Coordinates of C-alpha atoms (C1' of nucleotides) in Angstrom, one line a residue:
Chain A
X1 CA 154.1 114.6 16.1
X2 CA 153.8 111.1 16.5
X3 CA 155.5 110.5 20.2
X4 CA 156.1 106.7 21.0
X5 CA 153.3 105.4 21.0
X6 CA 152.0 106.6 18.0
X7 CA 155.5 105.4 16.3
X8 CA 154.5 101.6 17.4
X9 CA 151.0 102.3 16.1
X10 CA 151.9 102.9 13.0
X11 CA 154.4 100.4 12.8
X12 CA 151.7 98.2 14.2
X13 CA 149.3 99.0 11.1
X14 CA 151.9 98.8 8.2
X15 CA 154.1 95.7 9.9
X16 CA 151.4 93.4 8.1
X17 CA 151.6 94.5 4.4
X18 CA 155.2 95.5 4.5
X19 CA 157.2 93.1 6.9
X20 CA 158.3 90.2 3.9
X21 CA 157.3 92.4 1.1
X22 CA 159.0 93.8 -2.1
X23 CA 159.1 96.8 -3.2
X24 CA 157.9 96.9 -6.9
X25 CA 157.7 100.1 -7.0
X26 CA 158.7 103.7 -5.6
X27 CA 157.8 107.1 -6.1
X28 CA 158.9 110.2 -4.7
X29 CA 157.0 112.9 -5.6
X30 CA 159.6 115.6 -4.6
X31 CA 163.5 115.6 -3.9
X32 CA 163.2 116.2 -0.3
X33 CA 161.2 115.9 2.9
X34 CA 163.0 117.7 6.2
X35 CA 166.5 117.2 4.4
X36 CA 167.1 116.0 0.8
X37 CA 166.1 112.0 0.5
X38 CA 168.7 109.5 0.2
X39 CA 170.9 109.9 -3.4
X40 CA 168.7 107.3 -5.9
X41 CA 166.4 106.7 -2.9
X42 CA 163.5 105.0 -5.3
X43 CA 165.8 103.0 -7.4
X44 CA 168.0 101.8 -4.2
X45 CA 164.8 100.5 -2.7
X46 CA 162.8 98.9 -5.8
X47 CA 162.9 95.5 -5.6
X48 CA 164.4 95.5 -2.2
X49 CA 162.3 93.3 0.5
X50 CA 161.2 94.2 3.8
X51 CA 162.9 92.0 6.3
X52 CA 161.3 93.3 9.3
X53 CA 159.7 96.7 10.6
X54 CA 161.1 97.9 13.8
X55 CA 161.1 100.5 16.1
X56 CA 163.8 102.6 18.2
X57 CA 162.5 105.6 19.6
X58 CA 159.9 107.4 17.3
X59 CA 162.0 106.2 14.5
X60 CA 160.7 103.2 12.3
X61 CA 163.6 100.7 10.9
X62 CA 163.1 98.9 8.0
X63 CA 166.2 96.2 7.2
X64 CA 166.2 95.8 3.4
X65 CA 167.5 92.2 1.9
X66 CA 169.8 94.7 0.0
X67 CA 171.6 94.7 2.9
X68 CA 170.9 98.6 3.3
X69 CA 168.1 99.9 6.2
X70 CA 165.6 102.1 5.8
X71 CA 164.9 104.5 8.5
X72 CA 162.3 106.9 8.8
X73 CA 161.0 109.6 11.1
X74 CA 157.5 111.1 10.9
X75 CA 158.2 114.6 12.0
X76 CA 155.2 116.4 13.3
X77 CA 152.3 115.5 10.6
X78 CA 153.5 112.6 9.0
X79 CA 151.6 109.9 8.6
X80 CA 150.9 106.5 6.6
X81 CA 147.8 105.6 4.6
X82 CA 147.8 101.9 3.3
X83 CA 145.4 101.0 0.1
X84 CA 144.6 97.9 -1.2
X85 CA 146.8 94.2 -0.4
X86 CA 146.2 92.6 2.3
X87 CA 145.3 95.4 4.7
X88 CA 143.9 94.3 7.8
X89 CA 141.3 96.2 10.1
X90 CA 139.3 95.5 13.1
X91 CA 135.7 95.4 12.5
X92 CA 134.2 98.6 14.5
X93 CA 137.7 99.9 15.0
X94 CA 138.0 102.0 11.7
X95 CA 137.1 105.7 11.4
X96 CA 138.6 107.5 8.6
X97 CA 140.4 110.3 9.0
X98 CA 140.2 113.6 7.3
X99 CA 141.0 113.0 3.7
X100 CA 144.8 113.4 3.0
X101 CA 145.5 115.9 0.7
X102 CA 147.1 114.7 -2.5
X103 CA 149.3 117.8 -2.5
X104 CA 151.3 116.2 0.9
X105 CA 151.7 112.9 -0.7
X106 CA 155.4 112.8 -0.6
X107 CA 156.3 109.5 -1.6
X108 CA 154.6 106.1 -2.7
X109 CA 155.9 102.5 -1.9
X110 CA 153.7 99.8 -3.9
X111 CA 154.5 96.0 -2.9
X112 CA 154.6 93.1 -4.8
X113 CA 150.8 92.0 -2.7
X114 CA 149.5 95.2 -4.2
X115 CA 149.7 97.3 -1.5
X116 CA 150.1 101.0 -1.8
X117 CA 151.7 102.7 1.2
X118 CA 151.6 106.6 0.7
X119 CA 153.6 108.7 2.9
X120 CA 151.7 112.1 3.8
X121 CA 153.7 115.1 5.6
X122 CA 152.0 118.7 5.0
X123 CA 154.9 120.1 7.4
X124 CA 158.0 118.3 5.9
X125 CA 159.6 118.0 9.3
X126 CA 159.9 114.2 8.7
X127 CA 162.4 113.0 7.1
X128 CA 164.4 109.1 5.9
X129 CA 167.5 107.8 5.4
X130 CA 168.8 105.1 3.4
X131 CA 172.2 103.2 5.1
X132 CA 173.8 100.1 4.8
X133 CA 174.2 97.7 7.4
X134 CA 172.1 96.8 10.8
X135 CA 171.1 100.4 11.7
X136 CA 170.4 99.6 15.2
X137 CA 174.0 99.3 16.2
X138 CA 175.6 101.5 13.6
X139 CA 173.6 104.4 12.8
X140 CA 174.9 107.2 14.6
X141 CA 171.7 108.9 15.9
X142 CA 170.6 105.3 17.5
X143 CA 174.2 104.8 19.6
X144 CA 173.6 108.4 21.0
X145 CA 170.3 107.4 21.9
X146 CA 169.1 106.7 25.6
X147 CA 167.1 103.6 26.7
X148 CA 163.6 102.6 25.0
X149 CA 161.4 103.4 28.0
X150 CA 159.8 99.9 27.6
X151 CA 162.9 98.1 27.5
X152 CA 164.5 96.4 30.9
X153 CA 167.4 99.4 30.9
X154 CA 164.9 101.8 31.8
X155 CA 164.5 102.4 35.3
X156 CA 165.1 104.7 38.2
X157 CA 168.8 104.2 38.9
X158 CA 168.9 104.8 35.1
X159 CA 167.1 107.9 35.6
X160 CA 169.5 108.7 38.8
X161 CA 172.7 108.6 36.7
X162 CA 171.4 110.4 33.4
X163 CA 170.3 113.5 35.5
X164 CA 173.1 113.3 38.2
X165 CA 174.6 116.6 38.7
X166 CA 172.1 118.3 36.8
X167 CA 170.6 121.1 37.0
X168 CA 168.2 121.5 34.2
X169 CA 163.9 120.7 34.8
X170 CA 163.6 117.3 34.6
X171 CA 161.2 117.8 31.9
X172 CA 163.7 119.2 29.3
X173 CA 165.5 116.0 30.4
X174 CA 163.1 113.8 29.8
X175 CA 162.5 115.3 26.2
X176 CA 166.3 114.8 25.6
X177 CA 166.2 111.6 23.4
X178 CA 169.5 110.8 24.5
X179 CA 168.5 110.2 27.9
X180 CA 165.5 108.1 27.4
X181 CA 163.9 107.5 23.8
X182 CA 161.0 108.3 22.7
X183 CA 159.2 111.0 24.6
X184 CA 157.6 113.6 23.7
X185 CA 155.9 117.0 25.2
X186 CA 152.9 115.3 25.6
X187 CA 153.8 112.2 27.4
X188 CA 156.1 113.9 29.6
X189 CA 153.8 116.1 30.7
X190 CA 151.6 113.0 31.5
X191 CA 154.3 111.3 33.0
X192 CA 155.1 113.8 35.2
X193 CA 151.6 114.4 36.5
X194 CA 150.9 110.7 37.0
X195 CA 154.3 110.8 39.4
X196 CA 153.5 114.0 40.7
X197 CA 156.5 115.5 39.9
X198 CA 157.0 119.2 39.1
X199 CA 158.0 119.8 35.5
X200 CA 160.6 122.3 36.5
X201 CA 162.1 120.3 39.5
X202 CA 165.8 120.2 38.9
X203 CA 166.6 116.7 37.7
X204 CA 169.8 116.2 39.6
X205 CA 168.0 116.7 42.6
X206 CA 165.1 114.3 42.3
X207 CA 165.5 111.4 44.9
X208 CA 165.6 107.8 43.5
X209 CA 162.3 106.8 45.2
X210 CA 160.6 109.4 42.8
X211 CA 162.7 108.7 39.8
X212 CA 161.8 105.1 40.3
X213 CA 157.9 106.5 40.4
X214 CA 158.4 108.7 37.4
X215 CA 160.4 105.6 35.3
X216 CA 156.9 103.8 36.3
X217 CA 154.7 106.6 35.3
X218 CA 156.8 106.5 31.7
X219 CA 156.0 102.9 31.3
X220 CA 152.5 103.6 32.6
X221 CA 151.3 105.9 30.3
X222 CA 153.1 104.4 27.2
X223 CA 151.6 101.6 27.5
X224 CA 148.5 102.9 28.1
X225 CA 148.5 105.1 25.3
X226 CA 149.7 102.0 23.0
X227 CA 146.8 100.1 24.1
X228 CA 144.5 102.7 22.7
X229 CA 146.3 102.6 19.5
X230 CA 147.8 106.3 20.4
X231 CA 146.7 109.7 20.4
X232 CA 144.6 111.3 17.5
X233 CA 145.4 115.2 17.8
X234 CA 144.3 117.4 14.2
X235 CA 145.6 115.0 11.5
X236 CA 147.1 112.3 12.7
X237 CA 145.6 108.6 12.4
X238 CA 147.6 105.5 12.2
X239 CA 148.9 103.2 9.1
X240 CA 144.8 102.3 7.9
X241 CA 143.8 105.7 8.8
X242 CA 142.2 104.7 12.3
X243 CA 142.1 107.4 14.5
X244 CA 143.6 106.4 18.2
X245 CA 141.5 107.3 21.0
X246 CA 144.0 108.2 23.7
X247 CA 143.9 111.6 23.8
X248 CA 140.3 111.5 25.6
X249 CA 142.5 109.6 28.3
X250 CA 144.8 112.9 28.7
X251 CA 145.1 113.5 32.4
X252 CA 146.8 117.5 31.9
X253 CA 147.8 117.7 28.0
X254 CA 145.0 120.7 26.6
X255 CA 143.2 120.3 29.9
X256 CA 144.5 123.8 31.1
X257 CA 142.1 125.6 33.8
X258 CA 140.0 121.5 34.1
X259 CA 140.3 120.6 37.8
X260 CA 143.1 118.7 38.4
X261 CA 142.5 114.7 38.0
X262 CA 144.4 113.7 41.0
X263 CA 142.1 111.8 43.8
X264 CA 141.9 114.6 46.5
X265 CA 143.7 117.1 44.8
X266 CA 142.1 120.6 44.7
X267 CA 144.3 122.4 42.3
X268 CA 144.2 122.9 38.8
X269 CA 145.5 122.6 35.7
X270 CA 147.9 125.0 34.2
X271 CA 149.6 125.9 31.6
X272 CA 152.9 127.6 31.1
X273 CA 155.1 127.9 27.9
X274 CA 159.0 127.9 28.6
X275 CA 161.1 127.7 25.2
X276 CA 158.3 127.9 23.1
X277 CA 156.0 124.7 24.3
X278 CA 153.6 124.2 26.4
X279 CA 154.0 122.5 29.8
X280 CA 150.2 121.4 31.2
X281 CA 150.7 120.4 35.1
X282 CA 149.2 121.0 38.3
X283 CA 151.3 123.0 41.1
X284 CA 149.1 121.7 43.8
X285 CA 150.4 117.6 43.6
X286 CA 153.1 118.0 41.4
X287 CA 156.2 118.6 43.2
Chain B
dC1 C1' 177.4 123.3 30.3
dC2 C1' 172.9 125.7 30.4
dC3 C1' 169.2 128.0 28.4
dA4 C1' 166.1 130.7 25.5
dC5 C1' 164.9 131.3 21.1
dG6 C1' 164.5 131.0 16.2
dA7 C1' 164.3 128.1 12.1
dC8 C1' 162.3 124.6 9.3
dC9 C1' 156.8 124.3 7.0
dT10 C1' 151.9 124.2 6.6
dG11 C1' 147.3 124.0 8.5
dT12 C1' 143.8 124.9 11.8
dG13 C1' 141.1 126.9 15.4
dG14 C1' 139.7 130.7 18.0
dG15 C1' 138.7 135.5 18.6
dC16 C1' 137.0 139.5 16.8
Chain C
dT1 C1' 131.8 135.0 6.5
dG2 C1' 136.6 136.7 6.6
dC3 C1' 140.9 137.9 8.6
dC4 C1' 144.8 137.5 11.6
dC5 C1' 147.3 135.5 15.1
dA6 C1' 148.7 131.9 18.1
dC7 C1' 149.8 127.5 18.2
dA8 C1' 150.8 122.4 16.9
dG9 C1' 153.2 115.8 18.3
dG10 C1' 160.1 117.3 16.7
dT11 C1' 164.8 118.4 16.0
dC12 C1' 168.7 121.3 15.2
dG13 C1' 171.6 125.2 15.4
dT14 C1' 173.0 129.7 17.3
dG15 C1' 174.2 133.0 20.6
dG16 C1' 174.2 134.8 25.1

DNA sequence: CCCACGACCTGTGGGC
DNA sequence: TGCCCACAGGTCGTGG
């Protein structure tokens, strides 16, 4: 799934035909996504405009002059292609991505410029909600959730208290959106590498010096990743259908038995699956 | 509290 | 070429 950066991608690519627009019309092509939609979801959102697009976590936030938000998550496969309005794209920066298959195309959102945004999700794990009021401070799932890793509350002595009498790998932690928002498997695993920090190290025992490394290693290879307009893994492109490039940048993620990237380092990269996912680190400078 | 695992759902890539 | 299995970016719930 979309991780972070891939979240701010896409809302980077649909910010510009759907930030001030109306929605003149909306289709969903089937009752539910991960969880039923929203009761009337089409009729609560036609003729609604877009205030803003924002972002918390790998959730997109859409504040509706209905007074209700729209909030969305993208699961593992979903995605965004925009058609038509006023669509901007970077000359030499567009490469279309596999064509979406019309049977995935969950739900349609055309704006008053013309623009047709259709959501694709072959998987279903995505899934939106429909609430009333400024989401960001009453929406349940947002006050439970940790820091934005970018944000000025995100730092070591953050990372120092969150984990404090913890036992648990300070990967699991990091995945714990609770503790800090946003991360996924991937970038964890490239956080963790770029601090040199072993995924399995018990968090609570991690000294602040390397927490305040790893906070930097988070920030690090977000914004990395961000600048490359995120990853493109199997089927996932941003809002025009531009494929990010980021994932040639991977330093462990799918690099398992590569030499390890580390200057000087003579270990490799492995891979090892605890709960079902796939760790990629090296056990040579990761400690 | 911790942890492993299964469930949700579909597609794809690799091995044979 | 065809088949089957392992695996995939996330989250939630259960049971030990």
């Amino acid at each position: 799934m979309p991780e972070l950066p891939e979240v701010e991608t896409v809302r980077r690519g649909l910010e510009p035909c759907l930030a001030g627009a109306r929605l003149a019309r909306v289709e969903a092509r089937r009752p539910d996504l991960r969880f039923p939609l929203p009761h009337k979801f089409a009729a609560r959102l036609t003729g609604a405009r877009i205030e803003r697009l924002d972002r918390r976590g790998k959730y997109l936030v859409a504040p509706l002059s209905t007074g209700e938000t729209l909030i969305m998550h993208l699961g593992m496969t979903g995605r965004f292609q925009v058609e038509g309005g006023e669509v901007r794209r970077r000359p030499g920066a567009f490469v279309q991505a596999a064509a979406a298959d019309a049977r995935h195309a969950h739900l349609v959102f055309e704006t008053d410029a013309g623009a047709l945004i259709t959501y694709f999700d072959p998987r279903r794990f995505g899934f939106m909600d429909l609430v009333s009021g400024d989401a960001q401070v009453t929406y349940p799932t947002f006050l439970a959730m940790g820091p934005e890793p970018l944000g000025n509350q995100f730092h070591g002595p953050h990372l120092l208290e969150a984990f404090e009498g913890r036992r648990q790998a300070v990967k699991t932690l990091l995945l714990d959106q609770t503790i800090v928002a946003g991360l996924g498997n991937i970038y964890v695993c490239e956080a963790l590498h770029r601090a040199r920090i072993a995924p399995s190290a018990p968090a609570g025992h991690i000294a602040l010096i390397r927490l305040e490394r790893l906070a930097s290693a988070v920030r690090g290879v977000l914004d990395a990743a961000i600048e490359a307009g995120g990853s493109s893994l199997r089927d996932y492109a941003d809002a025009s259908g531009a494929m990010g490039y980021f994932q040639h940048e991977f330093r462990v993620y799918g690099r398992e038995g590569e030499g390890c990237p580390t200057p000087g380092c003579k270990g490799r990269v492995r891979r090892e699956v605890h709960s079902g996912r796939s760790t990629f680190f090296c056990a040579t400078c990761q400690r």
